[in-house]
């Protein structure tokens, strides 16, 4: 079991966004919005599986940038 | 050579590494770290060739001859077994391009990539990333060193052939580097890998079989 670490997720998403060439300002805005929406969806839940969390974040990210969502979804599946 | 070029672990680690360093550091530092990563990848086969060469030199003073029939059949059998193993085990049965290495090992690689800060870290990561793949590539290095020392010594210096071999086998990393520098990202790279996964699943075992047959029938290697 691990705690939902918003700061770590935000930091990793920022690195991914910068690596794929998204300007840092706009990346910061949509990452904030994504995580806000994720938190709204998780409001009533105290426990969630990693896969469900990943699915929700991917779904929200997809609204802003499909490449970033794809990288987030498949980040552990390349090796 | 084609078999080693077709391996997917080192390019996968490198793609992750380049993506992460490019996102975390300046473009100049990311490029520098990538070069040291490539040096690390080069160091492993160089060390293997040096070790194998030393072993062969030592064996030349004994009565053991590694180019005899039994050794030839053993190598050919091993290559066929590796071809079959590659087909069934190299890629995991999942939607991505997850490889044969344990998941704990894979997540360790990803964790280490995130911890890379300087040149030595990048070098060590490059060196270590080739080790799990030795399971599939070590017999090939053996074939190369035997063939080079037996056949081509007169045409070209042995060390030059091995250097060329190492440079060609790490060429996918330069292609990936150029691929990313041309504006592509990890998502495109992942999609490309998933698209070509089935092709490599069939192509590499065929190459193993062809090499084994060549060793058995025409003995071009020995």
PDB file of C-alpha atoms in Angstrom:
ATOM      1  CA  UNK A   1       0.000   0.000   0.000  1.00  0.00           C
ATOM      2  CA  UNK A   2       1.252   3.493  -0.757  1.00  0.00           C
ATOM      3  CA  UNK A   3      -0.110   6.988  -0.269  1.00  0.00           C
ATOM      4  CA  UNK A   4      -1.369   9.098  -3.142  1.00  0.00           C
ATOM      5  CA  UNK A   5       1.601  11.389  -3.695  1.00  0.00           C
ATOM      6  CA  UNK A   6       0.302  14.290  -5.741  1.00  0.00           C
ATOM      7  CA  UNK A   7       3.650  16.090  -5.670  1.00  0.00           C
ATOM      8  CA  UNK A   8       5.534  13.117  -7.125  1.00  0.00           C
ATOM      9  CA  UNK A   9       2.957  12.534  -9.863  1.00  0.00           C
ATOM     10  CA  UNK A  10       3.050  16.233 -10.756  1.00  0.00           C
ATOM     11  CA  UNK A  11       6.855  16.235 -10.870  1.00  0.00           C
ATOM     12  CA  UNK A  12       6.993  13.135 -13.113  1.00  0.00           C
ATOM     13  CA  UNK A  13       4.331  14.519 -15.434  1.00  0.00           C
ATOM     14  CA  UNK A  14       6.243  17.798 -15.740  1.00  0.00           C
ATOM     15  CA  UNK A  15       9.422  15.926 -16.706  1.00  0.00           C
ATOM     16  CA  UNK A  16       7.491  13.867 -19.279  1.00  0.00           C
ATOM     17  CA  UNK A  17       5.808  16.996 -20.651  1.00  0.00           C
ATOM     18  CA  UNK A  18       9.127  18.812 -21.023  1.00  0.00           C
ATOM     19  CA  UNK A  19      10.708  15.796 -22.699  1.00  0.00           C
ATOM     20  CA  UNK A  20       8.033  15.678 -25.386  1.00  0.00           C
ATOM     21  CA  UNK A  21       8.355  19.395 -26.031  1.00  0.00           C
ATOM     22  CA  UNK A  22       5.289  20.845 -24.308  1.00  0.00           C
ATOM     23  CA  UNK A  23       6.034  24.399 -23.084  1.00  0.00           C
ATOM     24  CA  UNK A  24       6.435  24.339 -19.297  1.00  0.00           C
ATOM     25  CA  UNK A  25       3.784  27.031 -18.678  1.00  0.00           C
ATOM     26  CA  UNK A  26       0.991  25.285 -20.517  1.00  0.00           C
ATOM     27  CA  UNK A  27       2.117  21.898 -19.164  1.00  0.00           C
ATOM     28  CA  UNK A  28       1.872  23.202 -15.611  1.00  0.00           C
ATOM     29  CA  UNK A  29      -1.657  24.530 -16.225  1.00  0.00           C
ATOM     30  CA  UNK A  30      -3.068  21.347 -17.691  1.00  0.00           C
ATOM     31  CA  UNK A  31      -1.288  19.090 -15.204  1.00  0.00           C
ATOM     32  CA  UNK A  32      -2.873  21.149 -12.400  1.00  0.00           C
ATOM     33  CA  UNK A  33      -6.283  20.861 -14.044  1.00  0.00           C
ATOM     34  CA  UNK A  34      -5.825  17.128 -14.600  1.00  0.00           C
ATOM     35  CA  UNK A  35      -4.928  16.500 -10.976  1.00  0.00           C
ATOM     36  CA  UNK A  36      -7.807  18.696  -9.763  1.00  0.00           C
ATOM     37  CA  UNK A  37     -10.249  16.626 -11.818  1.00  0.00           C
ATOM     38  CA  UNK A  38      -8.640  13.408 -10.567  1.00  0.00           C
ATOM     39  CA  UNK A  39      -9.019  14.572  -6.964  1.00  0.00           C
ATOM     40  CA  UNK A  40     -12.678  15.414  -7.598  1.00  0.00           C
ATOM     41  CA  UNK A  41     -13.255  11.891  -8.878  1.00  0.00           C
ATOM     42  CA  UNK A  42     -11.451  10.400  -5.909  1.00  0.00           C
ATOM     43  CA  UNK A  43     -13.272  12.533  -3.340  1.00  0.00           C
ATOM     44  CA  UNK A  44     -15.422   9.726  -1.974  1.00  0.00           C
ATOM     45  CA  UNK A  45     -12.731   7.036  -2.099  1.00  0.00           C
ATOM     46  CA  UNK A  46     -10.234   6.361   0.656  1.00  0.00           C
ATOM     47  CA  UNK A  47      -8.524   3.438  -1.081  1.00  0.00           C
ATOM     48  CA  UNK A  48      -7.881   2.974  -4.795  1.00  0.00           C
ATOM     49  CA  UNK A  49      -5.763   0.549  -6.789  1.00  0.00           C
ATOM     50  CA  UNK A  50      -2.774   1.837  -8.740  1.00  0.00           C
ATOM     51  CA  UNK A  51      -4.353   0.674 -11.999  1.00  0.00           C
ATOM     52  CA  UNK A  52      -7.568   2.620 -11.347  1.00  0.00           C
ATOM     53  CA  UNK A  53      -5.609   5.731 -10.456  1.00  0.00           C
ATOM     54  CA  UNK A  54      -3.528   5.344 -13.605  1.00  0.00           C
ATOM     55  CA  UNK A  55      -6.689   4.899 -15.682  1.00  0.00           C
ATOM     56  CA  UNK A  56      -8.301   8.053 -14.279  1.00  0.00           C
ATOM     57  CA  UNK A  57      -5.165  10.173 -14.741  1.00  0.00           C
ATOM     58  CA  UNK A  58      -4.717   8.864 -18.299  1.00  0.00           C
ATOM     59  CA  UNK A  59      -8.334   9.656 -19.133  1.00  0.00           C
ATOM     60  CA  UNK A  60      -7.969  13.207 -17.830  1.00  0.00           C
ATOM     61  CA  UNK A  61      -4.579  13.772 -19.500  1.00  0.00           C
ATOM     62  CA  UNK A  62      -5.958  12.604 -22.826  1.00  0.00           C
ATOM     63  CA  UNK A  63      -8.209  15.665 -22.906  1.00  0.00           C
ATOM     64  CA  UNK A  64      -5.139  17.905 -23.123  1.00  0.00           C
ATOM     65  CA  UNK A  65      -2.366  15.859 -24.762  1.00  0.00           C
ATOM     66  CA  UNK A  66      -2.690  12.342 -26.152  1.00  0.00           C
ATOM     67  CA  UNK A  67       1.088  11.722 -26.321  1.00  0.00           C
ATOM     68  CA  UNK A  68       1.587  12.570 -22.666  1.00  0.00           C
ATOM     69  CA  UNK A  69      -1.369  10.366 -21.730  1.00  0.00           C
ATOM     70  CA  UNK A  70       0.101   7.525 -23.785  1.00  0.00           C
ATOM     71  CA  UNK A  71       3.517   7.870 -22.131  1.00  0.00           C
ATOM     72  CA  UNK A  72       1.937   7.976 -18.678  1.00  0.00           C
ATOM     73  CA  UNK A  73      -0.135   4.879 -19.411  1.00  0.00           C
ATOM     74  CA  UNK A  74       2.764   2.866 -20.881  1.00  0.00           C
ATOM     75  CA  UNK A  75       5.650   4.213 -18.821  1.00  0.00           C
ATOM     76  CA  UNK A  76       6.446   0.810 -17.261  1.00  0.00           C
ATOM     77  CA  UNK A  77       5.706  -1.278 -20.320  1.00  0.00           C
ATOM     78  CA  UNK A  78       8.669  -0.468 -22.536  1.00  0.00           C
ATOM     79  CA  UNK A  79      11.317  -2.730 -20.916  1.00  0.00           C
TER      80      UNK A  79
ATOM     81  CA  UNK B   1      25.465  -8.891 -35.827  1.00  0.00           C
ATOM     82  CA  UNK B   2      21.896  -8.477 -37.057  1.00  0.00           C
ATOM     83  CA  UNK B   3      20.640 -10.470 -34.081  1.00  0.00           C
ATOM     84  CA  UNK B   4      22.409  -8.223 -31.567  1.00  0.00           C
ATOM     85  CA  UNK B   5      21.157  -5.130 -33.407  1.00  0.00           C
ATOM     86  CA  UNK B   6      17.602  -6.503 -33.162  1.00  0.00           C
ATOM     87  CA  UNK B   7      17.720  -6.874 -29.371  1.00  0.00           C
ATOM     88  CA  UNK B   8      15.361  -4.566 -27.553  1.00  0.00           C
ATOM     89  CA  UNK B   9      16.527  -4.148 -23.978  1.00  0.00           C
ATOM     90  CA  UNK B  10      19.360  -1.635 -24.413  1.00  0.00           C
ATOM     91  CA  UNK B  11      17.410   0.541 -26.899  1.00  0.00           C
ATOM     92  CA  UNK B  12      14.449   0.486 -24.503  1.00  0.00           C
ATOM     93  CA  UNK B  13      16.554   1.577 -21.539  1.00  0.00           C
ATOM     94  CA  UNK B  14      18.254   4.194 -23.707  1.00  0.00           C
ATOM     95  CA  UNK B  15      14.930   5.594 -24.943  1.00  0.00           C
ATOM     96  CA  UNK B  16      13.707   5.871 -21.356  1.00  0.00           C
ATOM     97  CA  UNK B  17      17.025   7.375 -20.305  1.00  0.00           C
ATOM     98  CA  UNK B  18      17.058   9.952 -23.100  1.00  0.00           C
ATOM     99  CA  UNK B  19      13.421  10.861 -22.508  1.00  0.00           C
ATOM    100  CA  UNK B  20      13.950  11.326 -18.795  1.00  0.00           C
ATOM    101  CA  UNK B  21      17.246  13.236 -18.956  1.00  0.00           C
ATOM    102  CA  UNK B  22      15.907  15.474 -21.713  1.00  0.00           C
ATOM    103  CA  UNK B  23      12.901  16.285 -19.534  1.00  0.00           C
ATOM    104  CA  UNK B  24      14.940  16.889 -16.411  1.00  0.00           C
ATOM    105  CA  UNK B  25      18.113  18.581 -17.640  1.00  0.00           C
ATOM    106  CA  UNK B  26      19.163  20.985 -20.379  1.00  0.00           C
ATOM    107  CA  UNK B  27      19.513  19.618 -23.918  1.00  0.00           C
ATOM    108  CA  UNK B  28      23.310  19.889 -23.701  1.00  0.00           C
ATOM    109  CA  UNK B  29      23.561  17.920 -20.463  1.00  0.00           C
ATOM    110  CA  UNK B  30      21.089  15.316 -21.758  1.00  0.00           C
ATOM    111  CA  UNK B  31      23.225  14.850 -24.881  1.00  0.00           C
ATOM    112  CA  UNK B  32      26.418  14.536 -22.807  1.00  0.00           C
ATOM    113  CA  UNK B  33      24.829  11.972 -20.513  1.00  0.00           C
ATOM    114  CA  UNK B  34      23.545  10.033 -23.529  1.00  0.00           C
ATOM    115  CA  UNK B  35      27.066   9.842 -24.967  1.00  0.00           C
ATOM    116  CA  UNK B  36      28.372   8.417 -21.693  1.00  0.00           C
ATOM    117  CA  UNK B  37      25.501   5.952 -21.647  1.00  0.00           C
ATOM    118  CA  UNK B  38      26.566   4.803 -25.125  1.00  0.00           C
ATOM    119  CA  UNK B  39      30.181   4.493 -23.923  1.00  0.00           C
ATOM    120  CA  UNK B  40      28.916   2.254 -21.136  1.00  0.00           C
ATOM    121  CA  UNK B  41      27.002   0.096 -23.609  1.00  0.00           C
ATOM    122  CA  UNK B  42      30.156  -0.190 -25.746  1.00  0.00           C
ATOM    123  CA  UNK B  43      32.290  -1.152 -22.760  1.00  0.00           C
ATOM    124  CA  UNK B  44      30.397  -4.377 -22.096  1.00  0.00           C
ATOM    125  CA  UNK B  45      31.025  -6.147 -25.441  1.00  0.00           C
ATOM    126  CA  UNK B  46      34.592  -4.795 -25.428  1.00  0.00           C
ATOM    127  CA  UNK B  47      35.162  -6.396 -22.034  1.00  0.00           C
ATOM    128  CA  UNK B  48      33.532  -9.643 -23.181  1.00  0.00           C
ATOM    129  CA  UNK B  49      35.691  -9.785 -26.309  1.00  0.00           C
ATOM    130  CA  UNK B  50      38.817  -9.097 -24.270  1.00  0.00           C
ATOM    131  CA  UNK B  51      37.906 -11.838 -21.775  1.00  0.00           C
ATOM    132  CA  UNK B  52      37.027 -14.375 -24.467  1.00  0.00           C
ATOM    133  CA  UNK B  53      40.222 -13.564 -26.320  1.00  0.00           C
ATOM    134  CA  UNK B  54      42.217 -14.162 -23.147  1.00  0.00           C
ATOM    135  CA  UNK B  55      40.440 -17.494 -22.615  1.00  0.00           C
ATOM    136  CA  UNK B  56      41.157 -18.561 -26.201  1.00  0.00           C
ATOM    137  CA  UNK B  57      44.796 -17.554 -25.838  1.00  0.00           C
ATOM    138  CA  UNK B  58      45.034 -19.613 -22.667  1.00  0.00           C
ATOM    139  CA  UNK B  59      43.295 -22.559 -24.349  1.00  0.00           C
ATOM    140  CA  UNK B  60      45.684 -22.450 -27.300  1.00  0.00           C
ATOM    141  CA  UNK B  61      48.439 -23.630 -24.945  1.00  0.00           C
ATOM    142  CA  UNK B  62      46.388 -26.683 -23.970  1.00  0.00           C
ATOM    143  CA  UNK B  63      45.303 -29.680 -26.031  1.00  0.00           C
ATOM    144  CA  UNK B  64      41.648 -28.507 -25.988  1.00  0.00           C
ATOM    145  CA  UNK B  65      40.509 -27.429 -29.456  1.00  0.00           C
ATOM    146  CA  UNK B  66      37.350 -25.341 -29.531  1.00  0.00           C
ATOM    147  CA  UNK B  67      36.894 -25.669 -33.277  1.00  0.00           C
ATOM    148  CA  UNK B  68      36.220 -29.406 -33.108  1.00  0.00           C
ATOM    149  CA  UNK B  69      32.952 -31.127 -34.093  1.00  0.00           C
ATOM    150  CA  UNK B  70      31.456 -31.404 -30.618  1.00  0.00           C
ATOM    151  CA  UNK B  71      31.904 -27.736 -29.829  1.00  0.00           C
ATOM    152  CA  UNK B  72      30.472 -26.840 -33.234  1.00  0.00           C
ATOM    153  CA  UNK B  73      27.341 -28.917 -32.654  1.00  0.00           C
ATOM    154  CA  UNK B  74      26.974 -27.559 -29.117  1.00  0.00           C
ATOM    155  CA  UNK B  75      27.058 -23.951 -30.347  1.00  0.00           C
ATOM    156  CA  UNK B  76      24.592 -24.696 -33.166  1.00  0.00           C
ATOM    157  CA  UNK B  77      22.237 -26.438 -30.730  1.00  0.00           C
ATOM    158  CA  UNK B  78      22.498 -23.543 -28.320  1.00  0.00           C
ATOM    159  CA  UNK B  79      21.637 -21.074 -31.085  1.00  0.00           C
ATOM    160  CA  UNK B  80      18.551 -23.087 -32.076  1.00  0.00           C
ATOM    161  CA  UNK B  81      17.478 -23.263 -28.425  1.00  0.00           C
ATOM    162  CA  UNK B  82      17.962 -19.512 -28.116  1.00  0.00           C
ATOM    163  CA  UNK B  83      15.875 -18.946 -31.242  1.00  0.00           C
ATOM    164  CA  UNK B  84      13.019 -20.959 -29.728  1.00  0.00           C
ATOM    165  CA  UNK B  85      13.454 -19.216 -26.365  1.00  0.00           C
ATOM    166  CA  UNK B  86      13.402 -15.828 -28.079  1.00  0.00           C
ATOM    167  CA  UNK B  87      10.133 -16.636 -29.832  1.00  0.00           C
ATOM    168  CA  UNK B  88       8.402 -17.755 -26.660  1.00  0.00           C
ATOM    169  CA  UNK B  89       9.984 -15.718 -23.881  1.00  0.00           C
ATOM    170  CA  UNK B  90      11.693 -12.544 -25.128  1.00  0.00           C
ATOM    171  CA  UNK B  91       8.500 -10.485 -25.310  1.00  0.00           C
ATOM    172  CA  UNK B  92       5.925 -10.864 -22.587  1.00  0.00           C
ATOM    173  CA  UNK B  93       2.326 -11.476 -23.529  1.00  0.00           C
ATOM    174  CA  UNK B  94       1.011  -8.009 -22.861  1.00  0.00           C
ATOM    175  CA  UNK B  95      -0.139  -5.022 -24.862  1.00  0.00           C
ATOM    176  CA  UNK B  96       3.190  -3.191 -24.514  1.00  0.00           C
ATOM    177  CA  UNK B  97       6.692  -4.352 -25.344  1.00  0.00           C
ATOM    178  CA  UNK B  98       7.534  -5.753 -21.932  1.00  0.00           C
ATOM    179  CA  UNK B  99      10.622  -7.938 -22.166  1.00  0.00           C
ATOM    180  CA  UNK B 100      11.770 -11.176 -20.531  1.00  0.00           C
ATOM    181  CA  UNK B 101      13.546  -9.508 -17.587  1.00  0.00           C
ATOM    182  CA  UNK B 102      11.773  -9.725 -14.239  1.00  0.00           C
ATOM    183  CA  UNK B 103       9.390  -6.869 -13.439  1.00  0.00           C
ATOM    184  CA  UNK B 104      11.443  -6.047 -10.372  1.00  0.00           C
ATOM    185  CA  UNK B 105      14.519  -5.720 -12.566  1.00  0.00           C
ATOM    186  CA  UNK B 106      12.631  -3.527 -15.051  1.00  0.00           C
ATOM    187  CA  UNK B 107      11.340  -1.197 -12.335  1.00  0.00           C
ATOM    188  CA  UNK B 108      14.874  -1.039 -10.912  1.00  0.00           C
ATOM    189  CA  UNK B 109      16.126   0.142 -14.299  1.00  0.00           C
ATOM    190  CA  UNK B 110      13.461   2.837 -14.405  1.00  0.00           C
ATOM    191  CA  UNK B 111      14.306   3.916 -10.846  1.00  0.00           C
ATOM    192  CA  UNK B 112      18.026   4.072 -11.675  1.00  0.00           C
ATOM    193  CA  UNK B 113      17.316   6.101 -14.802  1.00  0.00           C
ATOM    194  CA  UNK B 114      15.587   8.686 -12.623  1.00  0.00           C
ATOM    195  CA  UNK B 115      18.608   8.820 -10.295  1.00  0.00           C
ATOM    196  CA  UNK B 116      21.188   9.518 -12.993  1.00  0.00           C
ATOM    197  CA  UNK B 117      22.941  12.795 -12.253  1.00  0.00           C
ATOM    198  CA  UNK B 118      26.421  12.656 -13.739  1.00  0.00           C
ATOM    199  CA  UNK B 119      28.537  10.994 -16.406  1.00  0.00           C
ATOM    200  CA  UNK B 120      29.644   8.047 -14.295  1.00  0.00           C
ATOM    201  CA  UNK B 121      26.015   7.180 -13.426  1.00  0.00           C
ATOM    202  CA  UNK B 122      25.139   7.232 -17.131  1.00  0.00           C
ATOM    203  CA  UNK B 123      28.170   5.090 -17.987  1.00  0.00           C
ATOM    204  CA  UNK B 124      27.360   2.481 -15.335  1.00  0.00           C
ATOM    205  CA  UNK B 125      23.704   2.376 -16.375  1.00  0.00           C
ATOM    206  CA  UNK B 126      24.728   1.814 -20.001  1.00  0.00           C
ATOM    207  CA  UNK B 127      27.095  -0.952 -18.951  1.00  0.00           C
ATOM    208  CA  UNK B 128      24.568  -2.676 -16.687  1.00  0.00           C
ATOM    209  CA  UNK B 129      21.692  -2.452 -19.165  1.00  0.00           C
ATOM    210  CA  UNK B 130      23.398  -4.954 -21.481  1.00  0.00           C
ATOM    211  CA  UNK B 131      23.961  -7.610 -18.803  1.00  0.00           C
ATOM    212  CA  UNK B 132      20.465  -9.221 -18.709  1.00  0.00           C
ATOM    213  CA  UNK B 133      20.551  -9.543 -22.484  1.00  0.00           C
ATOM    214  CA  UNK B 134      23.763 -11.594 -22.374  1.00  0.00           C
ATOM    215  CA  UNK B 135      21.485 -14.584 -21.944  1.00  0.00           C
ATOM    216  CA  UNK B 136      20.653 -14.201 -25.640  1.00  0.00           C
ATOM    217  CA  UNK B 137      23.832 -12.594 -26.952  1.00  0.00           C
ATOM    218  CA  UNK B 138      26.770 -14.289 -25.203  1.00  0.00           C
ATOM    219  CA  UNK B 139      26.881 -17.315 -27.601  1.00  0.00           C
ATOM    220  CA  UNK B 140      26.912 -14.835 -30.482  1.00  0.00           C
ATOM    221  CA  UNK B 141      29.961 -13.075 -29.044  1.00  0.00           C
ATOM    222  CA  UNK B 142      31.574 -16.496 -28.754  1.00  0.00           C
ATOM    223  CA  UNK B 143      30.841 -17.259 -32.417  1.00  0.00           C
ATOM    224  CA  UNK B 144      32.229 -13.862 -33.419  1.00  0.00           C
ATOM    225  CA  UNK B 145      35.460 -14.197 -31.462  1.00  0.00           C
ATOM    226  CA  UNK B 146      36.111 -17.724 -32.782  1.00  0.00           C
ATOM    227  CA  UNK B 147      35.345 -16.733 -36.368  1.00  0.00           C
ATOM    228  CA  UNK B 148      37.466 -13.602 -36.168  1.00  0.00           C
ATOM    229  CA  UNK B 149      40.475 -15.285 -34.641  1.00  0.00           C
ATOM    230  CA  UNK B 150      40.286 -18.257 -37.009  1.00  0.00           C
ATOM    231  CA  UNK B 151      39.384 -16.730 -40.359  1.00  0.00           C
ATOM    232  CA  UNK B 152      39.961 -13.017 -40.713  1.00  0.00           C
ATOM    233  CA  UNK B 153      43.253 -12.533 -38.980  1.00  0.00           C
ATOM    234  CA  UNK B 154      45.115 -12.309 -42.279  1.00  0.00           C
ATOM    235  CA  UNK B 155      42.661  -9.943 -44.001  1.00  0.00           C
ATOM    236  CA  UNK B 156      42.275  -7.342 -41.241  1.00  0.00           C
ATOM    237  CA  UNK B 157      43.621  -6.931 -37.721  1.00  0.00           C
ATOM    238  CA  UNK B 158      41.400  -8.746 -35.233  1.00  0.00           C
ATOM    239  CA  UNK B 159      40.983  -5.696 -32.994  1.00  0.00           C
ATOM    240  CA  UNK B 160      39.783  -3.564 -35.920  1.00  0.00           C
ATOM    241  CA  UNK B 161      37.102  -6.104 -36.851  1.00  0.00           C
ATOM    242  CA  UNK B 162      35.910  -6.315 -33.244  1.00  0.00           C
ATOM    243  CA  UNK B 163      35.833  -2.516 -32.924  1.00  0.00           C
ATOM    244  CA  UNK B 164      33.777  -2.282 -36.109  1.00  0.00           C
ATOM    245  CA  UNK B 165      31.507  -5.023 -34.798  1.00  0.00           C
ATOM    246  CA  UNK B 166      30.910  -3.151 -31.518  1.00  0.00           C
ATOM    247  CA  UNK B 167      30.233   0.106 -33.361  1.00  0.00           C
ATOM    248  CA  UNK B 168      27.707  -1.555 -35.658  1.00  0.00           C
ATOM    249  CA  UNK B 169      25.951  -3.358 -32.814  1.00  0.00           C
ATOM    250  CA  UNK B 170      25.408  -0.113 -30.911  1.00  0.00           C
ATOM    251  CA  UNK B 171      24.167   1.699 -34.035  1.00  0.00           C
ATOM    252  CA  UNK B 172      20.484   1.419 -32.936  1.00  0.00           C
ATOM    253  CA  UNK B 173      21.308   3.821 -30.105  1.00  0.00           C
ATOM    254  CA  UNK B 174      22.522   6.446 -32.584  1.00  0.00           C
ATOM    255  CA  UNK B 175      19.360   5.922 -34.618  1.00  0.00           C
ATOM    256  CA  UNK B 176      17.223   6.405 -31.495  1.00  0.00           C
ATOM    257  CA  UNK B 177      19.233   9.512 -30.617  1.00  0.00           C
ATOM    258  CA  UNK B 178      18.635  10.910 -34.116  1.00  0.00           C
ATOM    259  CA  UNK B 179      14.980   9.843 -33.930  1.00  0.00           C
ATOM    260  CA  UNK B 180      14.435  11.864 -30.769  1.00  0.00           C
ATOM    261  CA  UNK B 181      16.484  14.803 -32.047  1.00  0.00           C
ATOM    262  CA  UNK B 182      14.215  14.931 -35.115  1.00  0.00           C
ATOM    263  CA  UNK B 183      11.260  15.869 -32.958  1.00  0.00           C
ATOM    264  CA  UNK B 184       9.859  12.431 -32.164  1.00  0.00           C
ATOM    265  CA  UNK B 185       9.044  11.524 -28.596  1.00  0.00           C
ATOM    266  CA  UNK B 186       8.806   8.454 -26.383  1.00  0.00           C
ATOM    267  CA  UNK B 187       5.147   7.958 -27.325  1.00  0.00           C
ATOM    268  CA  UNK B 188       6.046   7.660 -31.034  1.00  0.00           C
ATOM    269  CA  UNK B 189       8.923   5.335 -30.149  1.00  0.00           C
ATOM    270  CA  UNK B 190       6.612   3.133 -28.088  1.00  0.00           C
ATOM    271  CA  UNK B 191       4.019   2.977 -30.862  1.00  0.00           C
ATOM    272  CA  UNK B 192       6.737   2.017 -33.358  1.00  0.00           C
ATOM    273  CA  UNK B 193       7.984  -0.746 -31.092  1.00  0.00           C
ATOM    274  CA  UNK B 194       4.526  -2.157 -30.525  1.00  0.00           C
ATOM    275  CA  UNK B 195       3.914  -2.069 -34.285  1.00  0.00           C
ATOM    276  CA  UNK B 196       7.139  -3.999 -35.006  1.00  0.00           C
ATOM    277  CA  UNK B 197       6.927  -6.392 -32.056  1.00  0.00           C
ATOM    278  CA  UNK B 198       5.477  -9.335 -34.031  1.00  0.00           C
ATOM    279  CA  UNK B 199       7.980  -8.852 -36.832  1.00  0.00           C
ATOM    280  CA  UNK B 200      10.943  -9.114 -34.463  1.00  0.00           C
ATOM    281  CA  UNK B 201       9.372 -12.082 -32.687  1.00  0.00           C
ATOM    282  CA  UNK B 202       9.631 -14.042 -35.934  1.00  0.00           C
ATOM    283  CA  UNK B 203      12.650 -12.370 -37.523  1.00  0.00           C
ATOM    284  CA  UNK B 204      15.225 -12.924 -34.746  1.00  0.00           C
ATOM    285  CA  UNK B 205      14.532 -16.676 -34.252  1.00  0.00           C
ATOM    286  CA  UNK B 206      14.901 -17.100 -38.034  1.00  0.00           C
ATOM    287  CA  UNK B 207      18.304 -15.393 -37.837  1.00  0.00           C
ATOM    288  CA  UNK B 208      19.338 -17.719 -34.989  1.00  0.00           C
ATOM    289  CA  UNK B 209      18.282 -20.754 -37.042  1.00  0.00           C
ATOM    290  CA  UNK B 210      20.081 -19.514 -40.158  1.00  0.00           C
ATOM    291  CA  UNK B 211      23.286 -18.951 -38.177  1.00  0.00           C
ATOM    292  CA  UNK B 212      23.009 -22.414 -36.620  1.00  0.00           C
ATOM    293  CA  UNK B 213      22.476 -24.009 -40.035  1.00  0.00           C
ATOM    294  CA  UNK B 214      25.433 -22.092 -41.463  1.00  0.00           C
ATOM    295  CA  UNK B 215      27.622 -23.345 -38.644  1.00  0.00           C
ATOM    296  CA  UNK B 216      26.513 -26.949 -39.116  1.00  0.00           C
ATOM    297  CA  UNK B 217      26.435 -27.246 -42.892  1.00  0.00           C
ATOM    298  CA  UNK B 218      28.929 -24.917 -44.498  1.00  0.00           C
ATOM    299  CA  UNK B 219      31.047 -24.227 -41.425  1.00  0.00           C
ATOM    300  CA  UNK B 220      31.648 -20.707 -42.591  1.00  0.00           C
ATOM    301  CA  UNK B 221      32.290 -19.575 -39.090  1.00  0.00           C
ATOM    302  CA  UNK B 222      34.903 -22.089 -38.079  1.00  0.00           C
TER     303      UNK B 222
END
